XYZ file of C-alpha atoms in Angstrom:
465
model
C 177.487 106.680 181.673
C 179.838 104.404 180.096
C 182.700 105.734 177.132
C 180.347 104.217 174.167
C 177.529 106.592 175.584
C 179.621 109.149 175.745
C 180.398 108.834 172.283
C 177.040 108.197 170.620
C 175.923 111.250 173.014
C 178.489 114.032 171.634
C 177.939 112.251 168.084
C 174.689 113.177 168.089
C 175.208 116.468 169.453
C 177.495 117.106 166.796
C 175.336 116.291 164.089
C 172.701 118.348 165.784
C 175.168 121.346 165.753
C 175.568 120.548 161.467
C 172.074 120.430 160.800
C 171.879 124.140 162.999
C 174.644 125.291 160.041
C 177.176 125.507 161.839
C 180.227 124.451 159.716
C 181.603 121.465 159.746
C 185.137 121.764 161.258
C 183.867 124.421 163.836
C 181.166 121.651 164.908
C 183.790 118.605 164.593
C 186.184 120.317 166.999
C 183.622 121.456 169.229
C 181.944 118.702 170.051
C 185.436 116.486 170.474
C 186.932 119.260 172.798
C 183.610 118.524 175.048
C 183.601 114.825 174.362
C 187.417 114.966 175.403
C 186.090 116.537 178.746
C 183.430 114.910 178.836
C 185.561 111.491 179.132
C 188.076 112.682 181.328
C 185.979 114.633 184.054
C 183.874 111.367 183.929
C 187.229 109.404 184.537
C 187.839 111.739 187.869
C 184.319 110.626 189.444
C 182.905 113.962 188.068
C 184.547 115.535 190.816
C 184.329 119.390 190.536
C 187.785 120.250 192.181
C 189.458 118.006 189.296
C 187.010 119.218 186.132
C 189.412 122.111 185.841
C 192.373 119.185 185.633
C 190.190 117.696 182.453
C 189.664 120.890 180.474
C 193.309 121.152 181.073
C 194.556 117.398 179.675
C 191.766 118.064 177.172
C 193.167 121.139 175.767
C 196.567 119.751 175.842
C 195.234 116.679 173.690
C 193.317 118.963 170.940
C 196.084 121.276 170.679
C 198.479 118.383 169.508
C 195.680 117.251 166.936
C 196.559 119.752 164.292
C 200.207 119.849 164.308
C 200.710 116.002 164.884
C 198.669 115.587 161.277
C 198.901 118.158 159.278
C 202.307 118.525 159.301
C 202.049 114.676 157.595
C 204.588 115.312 154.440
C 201.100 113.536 152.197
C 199.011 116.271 152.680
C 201.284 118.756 151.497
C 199.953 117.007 147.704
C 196.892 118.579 148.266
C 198.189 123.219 147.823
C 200.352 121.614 145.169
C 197.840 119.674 143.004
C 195.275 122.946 143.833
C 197.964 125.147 142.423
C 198.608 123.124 139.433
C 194.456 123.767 138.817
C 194.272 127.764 138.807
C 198.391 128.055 137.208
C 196.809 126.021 134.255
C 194.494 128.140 133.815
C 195.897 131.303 133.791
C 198.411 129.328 131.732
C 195.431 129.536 129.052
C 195.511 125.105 129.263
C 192.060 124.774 130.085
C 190.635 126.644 127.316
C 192.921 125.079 125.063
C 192.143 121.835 126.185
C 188.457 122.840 125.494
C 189.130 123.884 121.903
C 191.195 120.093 121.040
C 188.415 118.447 122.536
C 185.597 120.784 120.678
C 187.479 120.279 117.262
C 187.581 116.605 117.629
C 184.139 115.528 119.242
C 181.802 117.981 118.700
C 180.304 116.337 115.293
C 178.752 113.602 117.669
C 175.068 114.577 118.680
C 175.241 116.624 122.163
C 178.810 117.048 120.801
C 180.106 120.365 123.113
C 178.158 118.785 125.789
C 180.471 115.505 125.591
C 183.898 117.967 124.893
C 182.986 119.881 128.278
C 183.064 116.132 129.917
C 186.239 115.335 128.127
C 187.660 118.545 128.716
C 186.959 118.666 132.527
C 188.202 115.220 132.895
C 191.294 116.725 131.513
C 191.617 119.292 133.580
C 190.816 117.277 136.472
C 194.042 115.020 135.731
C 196.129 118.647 136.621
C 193.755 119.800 139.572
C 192.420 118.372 142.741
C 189.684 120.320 143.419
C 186.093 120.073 141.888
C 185.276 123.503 142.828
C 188.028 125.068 140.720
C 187.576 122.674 137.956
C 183.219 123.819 137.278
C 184.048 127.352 138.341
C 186.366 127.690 134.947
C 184.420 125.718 133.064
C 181.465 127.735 133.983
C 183.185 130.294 132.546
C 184.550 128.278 129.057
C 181.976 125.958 128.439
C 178.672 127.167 128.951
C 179.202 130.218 126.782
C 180.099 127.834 124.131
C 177.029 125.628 124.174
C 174.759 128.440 124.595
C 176.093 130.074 121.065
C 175.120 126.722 119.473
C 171.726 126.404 120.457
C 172.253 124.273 123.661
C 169.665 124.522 126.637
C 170.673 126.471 129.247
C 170.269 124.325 132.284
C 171.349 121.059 130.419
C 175.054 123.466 129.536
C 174.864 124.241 133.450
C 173.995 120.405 134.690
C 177.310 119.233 132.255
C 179.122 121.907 134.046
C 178.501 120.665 137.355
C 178.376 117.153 136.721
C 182.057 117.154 134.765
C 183.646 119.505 137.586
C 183.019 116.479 140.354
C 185.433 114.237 138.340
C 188.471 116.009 139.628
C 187.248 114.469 142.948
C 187.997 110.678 141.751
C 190.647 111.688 138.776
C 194.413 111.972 140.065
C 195.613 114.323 141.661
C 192.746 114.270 144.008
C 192.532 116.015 147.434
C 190.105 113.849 148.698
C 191.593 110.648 148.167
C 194.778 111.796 149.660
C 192.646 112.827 153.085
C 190.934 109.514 152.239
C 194.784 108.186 152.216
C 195.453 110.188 155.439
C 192.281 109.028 157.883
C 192.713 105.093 157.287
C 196.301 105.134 156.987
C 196.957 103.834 153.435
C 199.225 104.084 150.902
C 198.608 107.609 148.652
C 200.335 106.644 145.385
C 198.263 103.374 145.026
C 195.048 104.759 145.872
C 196.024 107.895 143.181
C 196.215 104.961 140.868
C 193.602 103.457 141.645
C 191.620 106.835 140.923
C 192.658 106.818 137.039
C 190.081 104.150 135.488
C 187.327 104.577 137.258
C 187.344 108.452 136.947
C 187.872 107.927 133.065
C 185.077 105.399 132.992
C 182.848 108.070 134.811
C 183.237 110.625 131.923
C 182.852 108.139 129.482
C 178.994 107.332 131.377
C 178.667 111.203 131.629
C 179.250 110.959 127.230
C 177.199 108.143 126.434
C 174.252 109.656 128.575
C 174.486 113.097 126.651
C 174.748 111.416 123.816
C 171.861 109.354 124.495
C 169.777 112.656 125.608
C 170.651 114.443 122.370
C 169.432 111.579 120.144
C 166.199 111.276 121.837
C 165.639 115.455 122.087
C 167.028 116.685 119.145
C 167.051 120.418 120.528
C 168.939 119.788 123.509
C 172.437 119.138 122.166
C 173.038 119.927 118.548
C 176.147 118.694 117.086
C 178.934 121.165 115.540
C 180.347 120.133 111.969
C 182.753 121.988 109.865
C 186.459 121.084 111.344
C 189.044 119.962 108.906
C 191.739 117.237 109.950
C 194.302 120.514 109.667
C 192.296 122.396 112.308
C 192.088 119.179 114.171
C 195.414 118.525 114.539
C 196.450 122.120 114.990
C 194.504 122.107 118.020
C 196.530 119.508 120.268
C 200.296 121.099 120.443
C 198.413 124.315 122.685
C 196.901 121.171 125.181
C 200.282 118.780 125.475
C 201.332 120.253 128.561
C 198.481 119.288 130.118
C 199.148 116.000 129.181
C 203.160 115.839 130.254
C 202.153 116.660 133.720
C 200.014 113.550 133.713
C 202.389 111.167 132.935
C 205.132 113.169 134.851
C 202.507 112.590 138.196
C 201.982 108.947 137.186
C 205.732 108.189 136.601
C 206.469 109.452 140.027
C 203.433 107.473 141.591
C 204.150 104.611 139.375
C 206.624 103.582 136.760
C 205.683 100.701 134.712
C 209.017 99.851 133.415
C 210.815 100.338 136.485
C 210.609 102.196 140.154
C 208.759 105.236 140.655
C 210.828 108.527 139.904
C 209.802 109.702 143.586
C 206.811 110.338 145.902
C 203.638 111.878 145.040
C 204.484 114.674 146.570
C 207.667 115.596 144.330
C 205.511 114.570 141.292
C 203.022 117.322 142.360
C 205.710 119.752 143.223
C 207.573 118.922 139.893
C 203.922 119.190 137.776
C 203.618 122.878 139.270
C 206.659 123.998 138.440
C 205.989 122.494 134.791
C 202.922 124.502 134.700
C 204.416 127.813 135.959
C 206.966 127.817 133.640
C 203.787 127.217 130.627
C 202.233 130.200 132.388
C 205.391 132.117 131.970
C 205.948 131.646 128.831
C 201.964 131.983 127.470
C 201.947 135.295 129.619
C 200.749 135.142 132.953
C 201.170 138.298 134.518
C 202.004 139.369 138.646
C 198.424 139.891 138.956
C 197.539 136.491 137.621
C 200.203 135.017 139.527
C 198.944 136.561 142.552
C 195.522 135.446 142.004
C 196.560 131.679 141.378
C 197.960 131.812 145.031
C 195.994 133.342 147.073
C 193.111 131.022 145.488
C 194.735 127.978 146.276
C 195.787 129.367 149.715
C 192.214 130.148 150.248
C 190.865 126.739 149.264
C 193.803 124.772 151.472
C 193.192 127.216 154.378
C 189.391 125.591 154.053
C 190.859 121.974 153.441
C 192.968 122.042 156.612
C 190.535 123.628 158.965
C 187.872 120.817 158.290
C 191.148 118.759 159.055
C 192.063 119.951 161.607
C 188.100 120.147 163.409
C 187.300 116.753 162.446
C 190.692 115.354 163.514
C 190.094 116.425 167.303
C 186.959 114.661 167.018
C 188.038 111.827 165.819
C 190.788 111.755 168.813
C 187.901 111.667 171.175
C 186.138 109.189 168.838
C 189.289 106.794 169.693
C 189.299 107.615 173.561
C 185.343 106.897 173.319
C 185.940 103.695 171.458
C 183.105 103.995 169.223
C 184.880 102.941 166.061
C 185.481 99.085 167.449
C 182.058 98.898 168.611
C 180.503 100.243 165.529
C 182.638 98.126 163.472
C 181.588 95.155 165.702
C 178.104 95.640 166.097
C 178.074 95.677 162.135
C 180.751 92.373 161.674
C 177.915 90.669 164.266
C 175.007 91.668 161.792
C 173.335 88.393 159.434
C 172.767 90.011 156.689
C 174.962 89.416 153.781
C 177.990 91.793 154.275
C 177.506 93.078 150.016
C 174.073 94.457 151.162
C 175.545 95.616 154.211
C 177.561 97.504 152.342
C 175.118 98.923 150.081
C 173.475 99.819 152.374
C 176.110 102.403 153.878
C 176.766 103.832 150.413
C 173.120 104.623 150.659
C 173.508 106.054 153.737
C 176.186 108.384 152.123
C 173.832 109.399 149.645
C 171.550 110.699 151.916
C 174.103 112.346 154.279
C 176.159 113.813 150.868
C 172.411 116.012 150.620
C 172.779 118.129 154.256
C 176.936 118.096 154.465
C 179.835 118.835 152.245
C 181.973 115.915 150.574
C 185.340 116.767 152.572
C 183.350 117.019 155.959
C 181.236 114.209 155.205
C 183.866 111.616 154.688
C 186.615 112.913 157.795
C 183.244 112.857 160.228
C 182.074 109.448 158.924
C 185.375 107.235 157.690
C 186.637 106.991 161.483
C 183.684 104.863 162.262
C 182.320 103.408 158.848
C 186.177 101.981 157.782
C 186.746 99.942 160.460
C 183.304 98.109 160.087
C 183.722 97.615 156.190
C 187.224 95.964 156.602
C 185.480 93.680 159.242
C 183.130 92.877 157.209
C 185.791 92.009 154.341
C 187.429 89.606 157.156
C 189.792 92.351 158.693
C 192.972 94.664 157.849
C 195.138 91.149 157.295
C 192.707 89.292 155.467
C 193.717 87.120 152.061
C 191.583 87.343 149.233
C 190.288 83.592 149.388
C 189.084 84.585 152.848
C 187.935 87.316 152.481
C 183.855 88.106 151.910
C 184.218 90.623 148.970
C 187.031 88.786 147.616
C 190.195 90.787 147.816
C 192.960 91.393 150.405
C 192.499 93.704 153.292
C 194.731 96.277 151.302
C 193.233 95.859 148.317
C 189.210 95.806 150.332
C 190.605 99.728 151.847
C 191.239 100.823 148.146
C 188.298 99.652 146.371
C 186.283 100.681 149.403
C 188.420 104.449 149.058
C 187.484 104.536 145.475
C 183.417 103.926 146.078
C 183.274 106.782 149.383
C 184.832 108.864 146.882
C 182.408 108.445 144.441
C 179.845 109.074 146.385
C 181.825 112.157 147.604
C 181.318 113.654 143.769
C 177.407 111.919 143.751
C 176.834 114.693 147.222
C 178.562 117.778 145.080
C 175.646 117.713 142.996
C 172.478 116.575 145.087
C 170.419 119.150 146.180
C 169.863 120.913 149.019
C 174.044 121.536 149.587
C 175.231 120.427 146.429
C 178.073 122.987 146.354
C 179.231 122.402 142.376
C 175.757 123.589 141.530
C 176.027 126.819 143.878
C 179.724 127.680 142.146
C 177.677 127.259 138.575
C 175.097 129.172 139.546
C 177.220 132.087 140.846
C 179.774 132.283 137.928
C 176.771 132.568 135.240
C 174.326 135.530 136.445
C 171.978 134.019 133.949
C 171.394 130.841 135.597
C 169.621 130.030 139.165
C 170.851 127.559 141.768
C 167.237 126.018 140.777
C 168.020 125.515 136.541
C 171.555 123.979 137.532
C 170.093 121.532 139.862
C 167.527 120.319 137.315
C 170.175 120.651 134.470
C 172.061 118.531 136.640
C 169.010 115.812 137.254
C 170.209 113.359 134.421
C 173.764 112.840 135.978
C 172.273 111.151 139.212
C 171.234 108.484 137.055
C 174.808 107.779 135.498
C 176.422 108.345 138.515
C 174.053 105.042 140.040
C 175.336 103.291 137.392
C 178.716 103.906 137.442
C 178.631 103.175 141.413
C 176.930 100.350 140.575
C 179.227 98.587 138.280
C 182.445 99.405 140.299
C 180.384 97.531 143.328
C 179.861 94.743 141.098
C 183.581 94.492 139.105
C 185.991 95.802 141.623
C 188.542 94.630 138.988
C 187.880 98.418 137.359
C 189.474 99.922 140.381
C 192.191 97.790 141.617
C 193.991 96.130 138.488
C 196.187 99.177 138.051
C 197.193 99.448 142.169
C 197.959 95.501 141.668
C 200.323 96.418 139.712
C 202.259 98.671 141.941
């Protein structure tokens, strides 16, 4: 059996092990310790005396998996930018970022509908995790809609759909593993994040508004704010705003070079936000709390790592990346629809696995094949097939995955924003958030669509960089 078959073999047996429910790093790491075996016992003849010597150089390879990567000074963005998330709100930010946003949109029809969009959007510029980000909005917005008349599993659907912009919006966890796997630069693909995730709220606002004006019960609006209580509202939310622009000075500095890495800004933005918390506050307990949350959520984060990482070290022995990538550059169909095609594929996948899991198990292979298809890594622009630079093809392509990464948080059966919904409010089934939710798939096409079709949305502000 040659090293290809060997590959699609423990592939599938992966995959097999997933669809079982067996998690994904546990399954990952499993079936690359075997396929590492598998490749070296196969290498020794399958002799029996030396199949002891290949579990041996096999578990010598996996063990240097985990260290190797995740001691990479980029992921150490990812507990920083989670931190940021829960310190803001025990810092009290979140709810008064709800309360500006409330004051100052909610006289549009489905008006607290479109604040909870804004206001997640908001808080997804301070946090890099979509779990985090519906969980306390779960807990802030819903109640709110509910006291003015709102449908309940329309509230929950806005919920869910607004927490999955902290999965495009900087900071982002997933597009620094994105950053990690193909080897590209974070701070430009953080950049590239910005438009595109504000363009997907504004989609998410002009469908609820649309909704509301066609159902008139669905999303009343809320009148009676003067300009005084207005303005009143935004000093409580600036700090929210300050760690923005402190993380987007230190990714990128328009009027001159960055003030530092990504990392430092993220390090630097918690610190801002502690100090908030502090002085709103925050108590031991809270404090407490904030950690061991986002200890418990990068504990999750690095196991998938670390699982998927020893399969994708056997995936690289196997070879199966270059002949994936290969069998799809020799394909005659026109590489756009080609490429459609594999978001579509992701759409599908997205429904049985989680977003993290889903893109470390499938960017190994799929990467390589879309930057053939572009024309390669070193490819210009002019000849290029999607028009753009290798570089600039890896971002644009890092921006879609990840949209479809927040698309799979909200399709049913594993749609896992739905499930954190569903057990914050003990009013609401797993079944009214995903129809609640129905509405976003739509704008979330749309959105996917249009990025395909102007990839100027993502990559003007990493051109600039």
């Amino acid at each position: 059996m040659s090293e290809i078959q060997i590959g699609i073999c423990v592939t599938g047996g992966m995959l097999f092990l997933v669809i079982l429910g067996m998690r994904v790093a546990f399954a990952a790491g499993l079936a690359g310790f075997i396929g590492l075996v598998w490749l070296r016992w196969s290498g020794f003849g399958y002799d029996p005396e030396r199949f002891t010597k290949a579990v041996e150089i096999s578990v010598k390879i996996a063990g240097q998996v985990p260290h190797s990567k995740v001691s990479s000074q980029a992921l150490s963005l990812i507990p920083t930018f989670i931190l940021i998330g829960y310190l803001a709100y025990y810092a009290k930010l979140t709810g008064a970022l709800f309360e500006a946003a409330k004051r100052w949109i909610a006289w549009v029809p489905g008006g607290l509908a479109v604040s909870t969009v804004f206001a997640t959007a908001g808080f997804a510029a301070v946090s890099g995790a979509s779990v985090a980000t519906a969980a306390v909005f779960a807990r802030i917005g819903i109640p709110e809609m509910l006291a003015a008349g709102y449908n309940k599993r329309f509230a929950a659907g806005v919920v869910a759909a607004g927490g999955t912009l902290a999965s495009l919006i900087p900071p982002s966890a997933i597009l620094v593993i994105y950053a990690i796997i193909v080897e590209q630069d974070v701070g430009k693909l953080l950049l590239a994040g910005f438009i595109p995730g504000a363009f997907s709220a504004v989609v998410y606002a002009g469908l609820i508004i649309a909704i509301a004006m066609i159902f008139k019960s669905v999303g009343p609006p809320v009148t009676g704010y003067t300009w005084k209580e207005r303005f009143v509202s935004l000093p409580p939310a600036l700090p929210i705003f300050a760690v923005v622009v402190i993380i987007i000075f230190f990714v990128y500095n328009p009027f001159g070079e960055a003030w530092g890495t990504p990392t430092e800004g993220g390090a630097v933005g918690a610190f801002i936000v502690f100090v908030v918390a502090l002085i709103r506050g925050m108590r031991l307990r809270q404090l407490i709390d904030a950690l061991l949350e986002t200890a418990k959520l990068t504990v999750m984060i690095f196991t998938i790592i670390w699982g998927v990482l020893i399969y994708v070290r056997f995936l690289g022995f196997a070879d199966l990346p270059h002949a994936f990538a290969d069998w799809i550059a020799s394909l005659n169909s026109p590489p756009m629809l080609i490429l459609i095609c594999i978001l579509l594929a992701y759409a599908v996948l997205g429904m049985f696995m989680d977003a993290i899991g889903m893109l470390l198990l499938t960017l190994p292979v799929v990467y390589p094949a879309v930057m053939a298809l572009n024309g390669g890594e070193t490819v210009s622009a002019a000849e290029s097939a999607f028009g753009m630079s290798g570089p600039m093809c890896a971002i644009w392509f890092g921006i879609l995955v990840v949209k479809m990464a927040e698309f799979c948080l909200i399709t049913p059966p594993i749609g896992l924003n739905c499930f954190v919904v569903a057990g914050v409010r003990d009013d609401l089934s797993v079944q009214d958030v995903f129809r609640g939710v129905t509405p976003f798939f739509v704008a979330d096409a749309v959105t996917i669509a249009l990025l395909v079709a102007f990839p100027a949305i993502v990559l003007w502000l990493p051109s600039l960089a």
